[in-house]
Coordinates of C-alpha atoms and ligand atoms in Angstrom, one line a residue:
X33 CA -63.3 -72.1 -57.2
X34 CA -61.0 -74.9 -58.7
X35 CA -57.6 -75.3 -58.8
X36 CA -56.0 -76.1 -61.7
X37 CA -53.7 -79.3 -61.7
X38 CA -51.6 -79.3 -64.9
X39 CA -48.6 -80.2 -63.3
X40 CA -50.0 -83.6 -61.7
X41 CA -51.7 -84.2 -64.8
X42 CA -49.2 -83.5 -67.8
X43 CA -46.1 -85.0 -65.9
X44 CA -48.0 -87.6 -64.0
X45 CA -44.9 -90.1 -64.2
X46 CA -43.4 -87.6 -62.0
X47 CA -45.4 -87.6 -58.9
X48 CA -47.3 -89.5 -56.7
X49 CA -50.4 -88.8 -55.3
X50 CA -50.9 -88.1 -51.2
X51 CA -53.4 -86.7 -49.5
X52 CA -52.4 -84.3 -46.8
X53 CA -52.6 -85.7 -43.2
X54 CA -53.7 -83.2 -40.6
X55 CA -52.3 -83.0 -37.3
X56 CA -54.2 -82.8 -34.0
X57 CA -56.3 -79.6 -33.0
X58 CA -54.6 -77.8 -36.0
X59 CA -55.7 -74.3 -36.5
X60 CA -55.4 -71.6 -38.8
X61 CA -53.2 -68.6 -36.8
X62 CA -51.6 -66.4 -39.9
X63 CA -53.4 -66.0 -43.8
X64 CA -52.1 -63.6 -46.0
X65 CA -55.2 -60.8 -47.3
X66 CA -53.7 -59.4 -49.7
X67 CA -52.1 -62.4 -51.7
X68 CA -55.5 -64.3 -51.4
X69 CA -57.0 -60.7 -53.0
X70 CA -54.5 -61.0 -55.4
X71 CA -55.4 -64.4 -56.5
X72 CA -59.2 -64.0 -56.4
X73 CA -59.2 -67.0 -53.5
X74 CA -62.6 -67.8 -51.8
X75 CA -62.5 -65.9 -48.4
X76 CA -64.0 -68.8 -46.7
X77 CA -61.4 -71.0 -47.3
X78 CA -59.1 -69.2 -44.9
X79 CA -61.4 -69.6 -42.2
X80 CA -60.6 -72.3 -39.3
X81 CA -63.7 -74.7 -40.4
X82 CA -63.1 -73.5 -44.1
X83 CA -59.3 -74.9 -44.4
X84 CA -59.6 -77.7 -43.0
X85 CA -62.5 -79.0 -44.5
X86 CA -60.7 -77.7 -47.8
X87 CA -57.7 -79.7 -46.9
X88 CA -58.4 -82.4 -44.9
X89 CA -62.0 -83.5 -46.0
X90 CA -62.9 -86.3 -48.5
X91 CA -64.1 -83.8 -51.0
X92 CA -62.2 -80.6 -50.0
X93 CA -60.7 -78.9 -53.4
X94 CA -57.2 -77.8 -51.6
X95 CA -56.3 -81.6 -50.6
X96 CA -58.5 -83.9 -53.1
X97 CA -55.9 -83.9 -55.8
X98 CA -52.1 -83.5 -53.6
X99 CA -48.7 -84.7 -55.0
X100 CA -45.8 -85.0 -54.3
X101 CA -42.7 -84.3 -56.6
X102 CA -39.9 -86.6 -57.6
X103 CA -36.4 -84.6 -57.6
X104 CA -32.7 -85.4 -56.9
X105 CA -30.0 -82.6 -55.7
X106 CA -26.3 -82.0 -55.1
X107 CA -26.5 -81.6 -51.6
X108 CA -23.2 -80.1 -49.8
X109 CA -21.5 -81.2 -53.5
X110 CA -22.9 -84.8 -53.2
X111 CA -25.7 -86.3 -55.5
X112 CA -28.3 -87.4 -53.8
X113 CA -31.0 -89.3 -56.2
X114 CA -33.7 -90.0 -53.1
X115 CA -35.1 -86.6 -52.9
X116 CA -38.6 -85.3 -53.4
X117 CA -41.0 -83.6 -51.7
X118 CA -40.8 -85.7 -48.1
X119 CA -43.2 -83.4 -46.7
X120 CA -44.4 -81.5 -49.1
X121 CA -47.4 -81.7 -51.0
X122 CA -48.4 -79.6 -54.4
X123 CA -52.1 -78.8 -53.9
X124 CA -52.5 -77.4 -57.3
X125 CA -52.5 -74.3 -59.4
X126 CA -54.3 -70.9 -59.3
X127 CA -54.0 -67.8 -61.5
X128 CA -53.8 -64.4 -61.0
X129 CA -55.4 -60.9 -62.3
X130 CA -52.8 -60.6 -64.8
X131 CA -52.9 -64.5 -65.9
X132 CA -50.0 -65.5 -63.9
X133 CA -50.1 -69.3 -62.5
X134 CA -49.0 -69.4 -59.0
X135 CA -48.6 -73.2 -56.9
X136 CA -50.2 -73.7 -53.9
X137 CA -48.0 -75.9 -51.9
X138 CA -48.7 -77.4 -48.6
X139 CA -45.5 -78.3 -46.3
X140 CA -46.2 -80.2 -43.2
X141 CA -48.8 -82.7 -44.2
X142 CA -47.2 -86.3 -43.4
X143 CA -45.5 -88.7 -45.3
X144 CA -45.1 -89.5 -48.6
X145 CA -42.9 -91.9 -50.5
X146 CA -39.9 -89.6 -50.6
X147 CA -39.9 -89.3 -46.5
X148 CA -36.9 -91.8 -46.2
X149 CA -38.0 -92.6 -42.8
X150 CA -38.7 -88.7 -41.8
X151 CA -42.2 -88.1 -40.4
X152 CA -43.3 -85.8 -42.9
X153 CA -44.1 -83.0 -40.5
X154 CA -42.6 -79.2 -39.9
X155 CA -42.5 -77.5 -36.8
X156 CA -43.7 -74.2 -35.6
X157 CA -40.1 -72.5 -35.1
X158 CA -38.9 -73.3 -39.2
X159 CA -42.3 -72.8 -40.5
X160 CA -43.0 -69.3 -39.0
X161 CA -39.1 -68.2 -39.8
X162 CA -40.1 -69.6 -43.6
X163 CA -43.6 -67.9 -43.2
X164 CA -42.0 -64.7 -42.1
X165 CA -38.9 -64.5 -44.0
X166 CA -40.5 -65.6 -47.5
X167 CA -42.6 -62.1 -47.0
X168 CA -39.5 -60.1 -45.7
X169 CA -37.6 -60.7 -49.2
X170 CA -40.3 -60.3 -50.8
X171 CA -41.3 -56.8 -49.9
X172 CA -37.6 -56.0 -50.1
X173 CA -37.3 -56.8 -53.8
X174 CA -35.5 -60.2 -53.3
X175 CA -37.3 -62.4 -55.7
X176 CA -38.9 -65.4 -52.7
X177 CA -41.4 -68.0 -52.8
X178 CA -44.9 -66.3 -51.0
X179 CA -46.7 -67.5 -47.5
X180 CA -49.8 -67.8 -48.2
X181 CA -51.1 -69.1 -44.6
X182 CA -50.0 -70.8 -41.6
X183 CA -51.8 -73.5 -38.9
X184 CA -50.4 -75.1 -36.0
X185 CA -51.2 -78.1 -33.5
X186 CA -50.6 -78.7 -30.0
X187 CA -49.3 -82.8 -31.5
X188 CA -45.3 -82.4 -30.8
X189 CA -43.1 -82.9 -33.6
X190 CA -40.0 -84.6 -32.6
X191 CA -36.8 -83.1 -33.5
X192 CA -33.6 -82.7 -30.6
X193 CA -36.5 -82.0 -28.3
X194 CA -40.4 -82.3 -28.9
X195 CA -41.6 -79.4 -30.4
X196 CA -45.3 -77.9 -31.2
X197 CA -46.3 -79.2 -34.9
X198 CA -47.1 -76.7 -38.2
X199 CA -48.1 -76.3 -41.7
X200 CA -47.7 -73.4 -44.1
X201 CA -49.3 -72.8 -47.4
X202 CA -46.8 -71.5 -49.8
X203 CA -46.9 -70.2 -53.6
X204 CA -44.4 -69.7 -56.2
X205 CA -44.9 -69.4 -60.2
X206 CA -43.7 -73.5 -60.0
X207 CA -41.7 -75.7 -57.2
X208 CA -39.6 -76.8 -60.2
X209 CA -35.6 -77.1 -58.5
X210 CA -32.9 -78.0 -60.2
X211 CA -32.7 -81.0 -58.8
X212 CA -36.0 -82.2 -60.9
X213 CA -34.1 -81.7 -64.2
X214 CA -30.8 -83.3 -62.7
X215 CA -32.8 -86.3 -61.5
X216 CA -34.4 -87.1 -64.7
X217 CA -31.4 -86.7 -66.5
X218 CA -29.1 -88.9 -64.1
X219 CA -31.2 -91.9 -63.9
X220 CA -32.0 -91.6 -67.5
X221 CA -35.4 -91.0 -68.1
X222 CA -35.5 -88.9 -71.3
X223 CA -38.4 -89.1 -72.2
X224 CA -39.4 -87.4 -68.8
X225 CA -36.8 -85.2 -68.9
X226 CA -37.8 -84.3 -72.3
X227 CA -41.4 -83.4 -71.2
X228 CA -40.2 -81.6 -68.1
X229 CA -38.6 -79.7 -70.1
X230 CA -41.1 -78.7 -72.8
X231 CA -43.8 -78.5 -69.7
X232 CA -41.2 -75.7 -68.0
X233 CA -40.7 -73.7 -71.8
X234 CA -44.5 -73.8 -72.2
X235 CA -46.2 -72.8 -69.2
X236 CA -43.2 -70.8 -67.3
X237 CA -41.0 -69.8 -70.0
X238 CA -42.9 -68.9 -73.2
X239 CA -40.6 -66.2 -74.3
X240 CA -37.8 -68.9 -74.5
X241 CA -40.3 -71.6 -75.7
X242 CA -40.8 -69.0 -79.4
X243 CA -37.0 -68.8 -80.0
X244 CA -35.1 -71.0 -82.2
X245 CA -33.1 -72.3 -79.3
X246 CA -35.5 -73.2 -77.0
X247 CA -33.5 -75.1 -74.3
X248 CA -30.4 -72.4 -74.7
X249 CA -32.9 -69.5 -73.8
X250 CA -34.2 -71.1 -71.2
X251 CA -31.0 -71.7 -69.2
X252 CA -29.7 -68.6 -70.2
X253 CA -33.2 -67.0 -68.6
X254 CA -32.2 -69.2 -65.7
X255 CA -29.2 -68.4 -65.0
X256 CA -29.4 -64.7 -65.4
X257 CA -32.4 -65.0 -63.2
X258 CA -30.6 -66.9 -60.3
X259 CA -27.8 -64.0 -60.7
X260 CA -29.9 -61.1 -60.2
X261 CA -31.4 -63.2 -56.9
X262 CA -28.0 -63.9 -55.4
X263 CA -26.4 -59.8 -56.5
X264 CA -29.8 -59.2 -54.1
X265 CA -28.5 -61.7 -51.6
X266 CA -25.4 -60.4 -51.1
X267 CA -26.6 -56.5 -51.7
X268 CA -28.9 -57.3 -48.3
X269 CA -26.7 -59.2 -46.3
X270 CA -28.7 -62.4 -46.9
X271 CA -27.3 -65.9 -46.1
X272 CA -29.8 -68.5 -47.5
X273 CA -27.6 -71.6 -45.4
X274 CA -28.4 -74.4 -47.7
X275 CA -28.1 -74.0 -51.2
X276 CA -28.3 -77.3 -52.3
X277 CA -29.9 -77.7 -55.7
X278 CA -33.1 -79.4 -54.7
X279 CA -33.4 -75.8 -52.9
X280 CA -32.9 -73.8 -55.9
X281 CA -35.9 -72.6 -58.1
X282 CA -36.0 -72.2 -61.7
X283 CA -37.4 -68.8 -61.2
X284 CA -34.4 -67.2 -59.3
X285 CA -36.5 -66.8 -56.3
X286 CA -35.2 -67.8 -52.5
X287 CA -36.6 -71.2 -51.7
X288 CA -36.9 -73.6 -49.3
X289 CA -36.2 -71.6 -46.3
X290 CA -33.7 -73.3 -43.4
X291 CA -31.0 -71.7 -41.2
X292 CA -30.8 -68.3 -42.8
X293 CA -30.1 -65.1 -41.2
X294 CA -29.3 -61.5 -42.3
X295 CA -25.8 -60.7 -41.0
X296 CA -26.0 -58.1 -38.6
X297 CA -21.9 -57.1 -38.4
X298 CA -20.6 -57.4 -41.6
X299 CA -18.9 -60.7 -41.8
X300 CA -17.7 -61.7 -45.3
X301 CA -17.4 -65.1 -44.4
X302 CA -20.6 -65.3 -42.2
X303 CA -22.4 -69.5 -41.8
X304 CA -24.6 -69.2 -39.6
X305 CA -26.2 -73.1 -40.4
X306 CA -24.8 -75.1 -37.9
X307 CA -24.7 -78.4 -39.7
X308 CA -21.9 -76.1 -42.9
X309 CA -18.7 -76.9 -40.6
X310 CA -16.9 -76.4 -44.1
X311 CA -18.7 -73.3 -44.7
X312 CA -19.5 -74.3 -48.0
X313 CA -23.0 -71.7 -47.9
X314 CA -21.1 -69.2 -46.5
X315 CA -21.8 -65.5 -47.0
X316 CA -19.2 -64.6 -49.5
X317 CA -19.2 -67.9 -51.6
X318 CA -22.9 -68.1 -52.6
X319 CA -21.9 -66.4 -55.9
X320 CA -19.9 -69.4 -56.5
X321 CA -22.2 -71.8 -55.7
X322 CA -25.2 -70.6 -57.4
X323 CA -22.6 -70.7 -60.4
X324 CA -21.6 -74.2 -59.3
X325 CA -25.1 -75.5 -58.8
X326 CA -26.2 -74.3 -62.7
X327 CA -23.4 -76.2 -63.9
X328 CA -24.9 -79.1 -62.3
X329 CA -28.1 -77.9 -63.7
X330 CA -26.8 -77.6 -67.2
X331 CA -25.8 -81.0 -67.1
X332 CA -29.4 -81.8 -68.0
X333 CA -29.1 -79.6 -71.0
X334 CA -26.6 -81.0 -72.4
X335 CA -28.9 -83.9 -74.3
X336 CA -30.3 -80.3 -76.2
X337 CA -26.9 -78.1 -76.8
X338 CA -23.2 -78.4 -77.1
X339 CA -20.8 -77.9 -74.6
X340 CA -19.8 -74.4 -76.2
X341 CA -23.2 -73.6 -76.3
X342 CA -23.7 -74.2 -72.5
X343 CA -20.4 -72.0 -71.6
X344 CA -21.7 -69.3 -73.5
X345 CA -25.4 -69.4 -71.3
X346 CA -23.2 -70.3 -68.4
X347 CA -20.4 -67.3 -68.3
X348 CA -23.4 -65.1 -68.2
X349 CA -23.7 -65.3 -64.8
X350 CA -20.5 -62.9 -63.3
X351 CA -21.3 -60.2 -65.6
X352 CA -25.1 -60.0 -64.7
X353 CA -24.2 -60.7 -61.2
X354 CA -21.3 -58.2 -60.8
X355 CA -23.9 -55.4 -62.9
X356 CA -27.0 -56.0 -60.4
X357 CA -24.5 -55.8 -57.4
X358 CA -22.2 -52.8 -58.1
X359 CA -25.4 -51.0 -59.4
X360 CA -27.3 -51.6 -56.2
X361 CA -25.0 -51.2 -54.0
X362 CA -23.8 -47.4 -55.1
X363 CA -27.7 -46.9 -55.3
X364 CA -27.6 -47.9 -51.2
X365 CA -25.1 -45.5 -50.5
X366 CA -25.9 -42.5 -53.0
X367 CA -23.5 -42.8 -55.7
X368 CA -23.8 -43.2 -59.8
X369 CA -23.7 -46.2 -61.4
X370 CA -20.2 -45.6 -62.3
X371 CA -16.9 -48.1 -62.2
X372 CA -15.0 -44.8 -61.0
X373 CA -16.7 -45.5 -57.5
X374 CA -16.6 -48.3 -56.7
X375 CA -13.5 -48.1 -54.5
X376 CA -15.1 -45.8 -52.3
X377 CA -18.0 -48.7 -52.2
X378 CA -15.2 -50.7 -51.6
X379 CA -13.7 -49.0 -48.6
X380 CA -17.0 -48.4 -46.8
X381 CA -17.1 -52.3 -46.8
X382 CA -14.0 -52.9 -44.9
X383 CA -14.2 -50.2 -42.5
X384 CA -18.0 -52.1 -41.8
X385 CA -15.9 -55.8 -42.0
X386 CA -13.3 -53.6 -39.4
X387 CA -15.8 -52.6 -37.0
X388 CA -18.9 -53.4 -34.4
X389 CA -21.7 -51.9 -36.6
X390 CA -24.9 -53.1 -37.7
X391 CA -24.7 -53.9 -41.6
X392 CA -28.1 -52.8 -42.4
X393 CA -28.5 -49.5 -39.6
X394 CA -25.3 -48.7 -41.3
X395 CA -26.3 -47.9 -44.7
X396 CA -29.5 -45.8 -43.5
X397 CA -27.1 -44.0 -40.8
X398 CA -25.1 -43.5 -44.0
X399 CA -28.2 -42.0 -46.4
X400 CA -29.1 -39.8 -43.1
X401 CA -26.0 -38.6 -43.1
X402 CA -25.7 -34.6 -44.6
X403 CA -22.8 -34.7 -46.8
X404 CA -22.4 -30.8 -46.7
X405 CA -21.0 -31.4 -43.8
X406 CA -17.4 -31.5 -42.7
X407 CA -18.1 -34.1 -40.4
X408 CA -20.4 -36.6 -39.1
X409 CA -21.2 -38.5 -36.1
X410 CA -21.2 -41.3 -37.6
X411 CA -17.7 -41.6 -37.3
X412 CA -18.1 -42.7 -33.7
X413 CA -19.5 -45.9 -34.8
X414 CA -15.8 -47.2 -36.4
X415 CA -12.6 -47.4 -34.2
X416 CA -10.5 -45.6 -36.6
X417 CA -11.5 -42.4 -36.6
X418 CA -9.0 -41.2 -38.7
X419 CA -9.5 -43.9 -41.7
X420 CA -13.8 -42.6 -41.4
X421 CA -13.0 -39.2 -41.7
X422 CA -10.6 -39.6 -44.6
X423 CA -13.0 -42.1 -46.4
X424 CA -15.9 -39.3 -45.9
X425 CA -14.2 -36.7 -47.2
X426 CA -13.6 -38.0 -50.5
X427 CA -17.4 -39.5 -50.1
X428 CA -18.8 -36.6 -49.2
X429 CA -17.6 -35.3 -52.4
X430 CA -18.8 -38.1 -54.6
X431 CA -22.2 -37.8 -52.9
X432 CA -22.8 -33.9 -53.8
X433 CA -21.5 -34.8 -57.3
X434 CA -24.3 -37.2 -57.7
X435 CA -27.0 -35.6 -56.3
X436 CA -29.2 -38.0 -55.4
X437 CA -31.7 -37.0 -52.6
X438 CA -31.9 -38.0 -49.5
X439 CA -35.1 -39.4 -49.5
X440 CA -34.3 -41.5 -53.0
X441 CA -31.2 -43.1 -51.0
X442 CA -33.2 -44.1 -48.2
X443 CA -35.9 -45.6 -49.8
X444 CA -32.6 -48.2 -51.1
X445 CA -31.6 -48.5 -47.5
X446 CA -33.9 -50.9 -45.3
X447 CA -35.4 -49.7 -41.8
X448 CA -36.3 -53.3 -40.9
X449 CA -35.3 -56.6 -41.9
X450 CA -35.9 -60.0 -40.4
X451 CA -33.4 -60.5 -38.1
X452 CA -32.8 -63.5 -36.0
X453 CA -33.5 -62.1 -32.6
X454 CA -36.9 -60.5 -34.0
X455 CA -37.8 -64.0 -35.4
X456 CA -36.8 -65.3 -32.4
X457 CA -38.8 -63.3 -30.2
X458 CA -41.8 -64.2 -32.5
X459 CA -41.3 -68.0 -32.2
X460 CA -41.2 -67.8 -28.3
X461 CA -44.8 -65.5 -28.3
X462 CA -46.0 -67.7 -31.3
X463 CA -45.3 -71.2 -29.0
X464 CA -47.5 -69.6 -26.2
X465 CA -50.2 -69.4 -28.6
X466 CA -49.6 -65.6 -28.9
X467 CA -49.0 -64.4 -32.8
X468 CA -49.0 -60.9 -32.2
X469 CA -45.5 -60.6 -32.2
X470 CA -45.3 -62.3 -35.3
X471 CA -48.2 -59.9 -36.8
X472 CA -46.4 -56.8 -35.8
X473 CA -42.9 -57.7 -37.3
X474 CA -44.4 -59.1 -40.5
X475 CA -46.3 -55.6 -40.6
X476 CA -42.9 -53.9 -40.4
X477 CA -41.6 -56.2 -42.8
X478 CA -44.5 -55.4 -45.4
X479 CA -42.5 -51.8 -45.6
X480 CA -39.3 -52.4 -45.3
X481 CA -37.7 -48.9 -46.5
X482 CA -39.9 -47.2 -44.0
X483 CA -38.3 -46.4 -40.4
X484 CA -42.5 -46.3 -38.9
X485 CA -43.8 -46.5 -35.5
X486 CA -44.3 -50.6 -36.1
X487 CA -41.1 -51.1 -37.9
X488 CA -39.1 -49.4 -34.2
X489 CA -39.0 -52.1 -32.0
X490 CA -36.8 -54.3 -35.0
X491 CA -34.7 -52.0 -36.0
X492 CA -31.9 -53.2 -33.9
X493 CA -29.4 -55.2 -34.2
X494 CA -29.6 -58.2 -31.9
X495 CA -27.0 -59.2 -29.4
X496 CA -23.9 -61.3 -30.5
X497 CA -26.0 -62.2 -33.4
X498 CA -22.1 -63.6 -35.3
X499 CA -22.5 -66.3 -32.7
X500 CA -25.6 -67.0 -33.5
X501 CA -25.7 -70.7 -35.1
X502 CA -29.1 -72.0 -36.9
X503 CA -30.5 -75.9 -36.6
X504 CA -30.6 -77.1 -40.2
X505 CA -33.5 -79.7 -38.3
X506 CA -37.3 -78.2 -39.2
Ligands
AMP252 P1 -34.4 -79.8 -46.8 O1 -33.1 -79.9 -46.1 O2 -35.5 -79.2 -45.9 O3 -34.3 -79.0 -48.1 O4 -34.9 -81.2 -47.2 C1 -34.1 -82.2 -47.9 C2 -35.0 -83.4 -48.2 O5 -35.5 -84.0 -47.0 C3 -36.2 -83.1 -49.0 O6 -36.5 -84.1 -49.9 C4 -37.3 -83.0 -48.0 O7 -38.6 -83.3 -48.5 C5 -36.9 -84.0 -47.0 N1 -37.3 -83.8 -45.6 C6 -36.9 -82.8 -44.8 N2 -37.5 -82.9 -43.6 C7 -38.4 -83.9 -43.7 C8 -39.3 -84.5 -42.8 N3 -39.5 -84.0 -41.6 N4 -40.0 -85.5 -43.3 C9 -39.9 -86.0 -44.5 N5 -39.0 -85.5 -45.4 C10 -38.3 -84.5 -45.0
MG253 MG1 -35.5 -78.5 -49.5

């Protein structure tokens, strides 16, 4: 099989080539069946001799034609023009069963000219959170990059303290960010700008590429792409931690995995990066910033469209946002898509903001729940018993107006989702050379609306999980 390398080839000013370093006694401890089925990949590959020949070796198709990207960002509001993939390398393309092209990108294969002094390399701990929590969105509907495989080496990686060295193999329709369109249009490069952006309408965006506006459609497609993501975001209790724009995709889907974590008590203002003291990537201001970082995108569209023009693909996003979320959410807890109740929605989230109880258990407590009944024992979860039972009476009410079944409501309500204590626990197995942790949560995660015999022992929420604060260092 061959890659494809259309990328590296039609926007060759943009990259460099690099061939991915390995790292001692690196082996392959996690591949993923069913998207190498998916994508028709050689089985041998994803043996231990077969990747590393494939990647490492003179003549090995995964490695022989690596690049690495040129892009800028606004990181923490700041424009930064010296990004690029520092440790990244893009392998190549491959496409799937129904014709659609996926990158294979490697992250954790040495330097490249965009290191700035970094050495290029991931360790175990980030790359197995990525690994794991690309997969847990993923199978819960939250459009995400893919992990595709994962080695590891007993060489230390330096970060505060030494730590065991990785690599992951991820895929994603492109690795286009924000920040490659910002970057070509800052240091004013046209011409490459212009081809970046006729390469992005052809191959990733042909239904914008036939319009008569070409460039409008496509960041109106972008930005009511990146709405829907962040509505599934905040429907899940999903902090990403660094939204910078050389972390956003083009296709709306999480990317570039760091300090995230699911909130486990519901914490409107959750951070749980340690490096946001301003709590700029907070929980409840992600809508805000994915609006903020498309205007920074957009600037990079405004050689192709008015000012006007951008507005109009710009204000697009808090309608589309604000539809995906209130629809969701009264899908979650049983009621009609219908403005008339959303103050009940509305309540339920300050009684959870009021009280010690797990964000996600809460919701499938709350589809369990029979709401033919006067009461419910869920009320001794909140401390104010009075404000639950007066909130369930009028939902009780709502719910048996609606009729959804129960079943329907809990297949919206997540069993299992990756939770920072469960990825925790599968770091501290996984850095004893024992994956099996990891193998059983990511099995739990691959059915996430399913409360199963594998999903049980991550169900719960872990302890003091709000005080829990994430190294941005990986
Ligand atoms: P991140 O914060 O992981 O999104 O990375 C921001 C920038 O720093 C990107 O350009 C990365 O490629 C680069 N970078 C992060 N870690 C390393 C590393 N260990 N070596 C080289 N470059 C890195
Ligand atoms: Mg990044």
């Amino acid at each position: 099989m061959q890659l494809t390398h259309h990328y590296a080839t039609e926007l060759a000013d943009t990259v460099s080539p690099v061939r991915p370093q390995s790292l001692s006694d690196i082996s392959l401890r996690m591949s993923n069946d069913s998207l190498i089925k998916q994508f028709n990949l050689p089985t041998e590959w994803f043996t231990q001799e077969g990747l590393v020949e494939q990647l490492f070796a003179e003549q090995g198709t995964l490695g022989k034609h690596a690049v690495a990207q040129k892009y800028g960002g606004h990181q923490f509001g700041q424009w930064n023009p010296y990004l690029g993939d520092g440790r990244g390398l893009l392998l190549g393309e491959v496409t799937n069963h129904s014709g659609e092209q996926f990158d294979l990108h490697l992250k954790g294969a040495g330097q490249t000219p965009y290191s700035r002094h970094a050495d290029g390399r991931a360790v175990l701990r980030s790359t197995l959170r990525e690994y794991i929590g690309s997969e847990a969105l993923h199978h819960l509907g939250i459009p995400s990059s893919r992990s595709l495989c994962l080695l590891t080496s007993n060489e230390r990686v330096y970060r505060e303290l030494p730590e065991p060295g990785a690599m992951m193999i991820r895929m994603a329709p492109s690795h286009l960010r924000f920040g490659h369109f910002e970057y070509y249009f800052h240091s004013k490069e046209l011409v490459i700008l212009d081809k970046l952006m006729d390469y992005t309408l052809t191959r990733h965006f042909p239904d914008c590429a036939t319009q008569t506006e070409p460039h409008k459609a496509l960041l109106k497609a972008i930005t009511l792409r990146t709405a829907r993501m962040v509505a599934l975001w905040q429907v899940h209790g999903f902090v990403h931690g660094v939204m910078n724009t050389d972390n956003m995709s083009i296709h709306g889907i999480t990317f570039d995995y760091g300090p995230y974590a699911f909130m486990e008590q519901f914490k409107s203002d959750a951070v749980f990066n340690h490096s946001d003291h301003e709590g700029r990537y907070a929980f409840d201001r992600q809508p805000g910033i994915a609006l903020w970082n498309l205007n920074a995108l957009a600037y990079a569209f405004s050689r192709y469209m008015s000012v006007d023009e951008i507005k109009d693909c710009l204000t697009r996003f808090e309608p589309a946002f604000l539809a995906i979320y209130r629809q969701t959410m009264l899908e979650r807890i049983g009621l009609d898509n219908d403005a008339e109740h959303e103050a009940c929605l509305n309540q339920w989230l300050s009684m959870l903001a009021q009280n010690p109880i797990d964000y996600t258990q809460s919701f499938r407590w709350l589809a369990d729940a029979e709401p033919e009944d006067q009461t419910t024992g869920l009320r001794d979860h909140f401390v104010d018993r009075n404000a639950f039972d007066g909130w369930w009476q009028d939902y009780r009410q709502r719910r048996q107006s609606c009729s959804h079944s129960k079943d329907a409501i809990l297949a919206r309500n997540p069993a299992v989702i990756a939770r920072t204590h469960s990825l925790q626990k599968a770091i501290e197995a996984a850095e004893q050379d024992d994956f099996s942790v990891a193998e059983q949560l990511l099995l739990a995660l691959n059915t996430p609306y399913q409360s199963t015999n594998a999903s049980e022992p991550f169900e719960q929420a872990g302890e003091n999980n709000e005080a829990v604060s994430l190294s941005c260092s990986s």
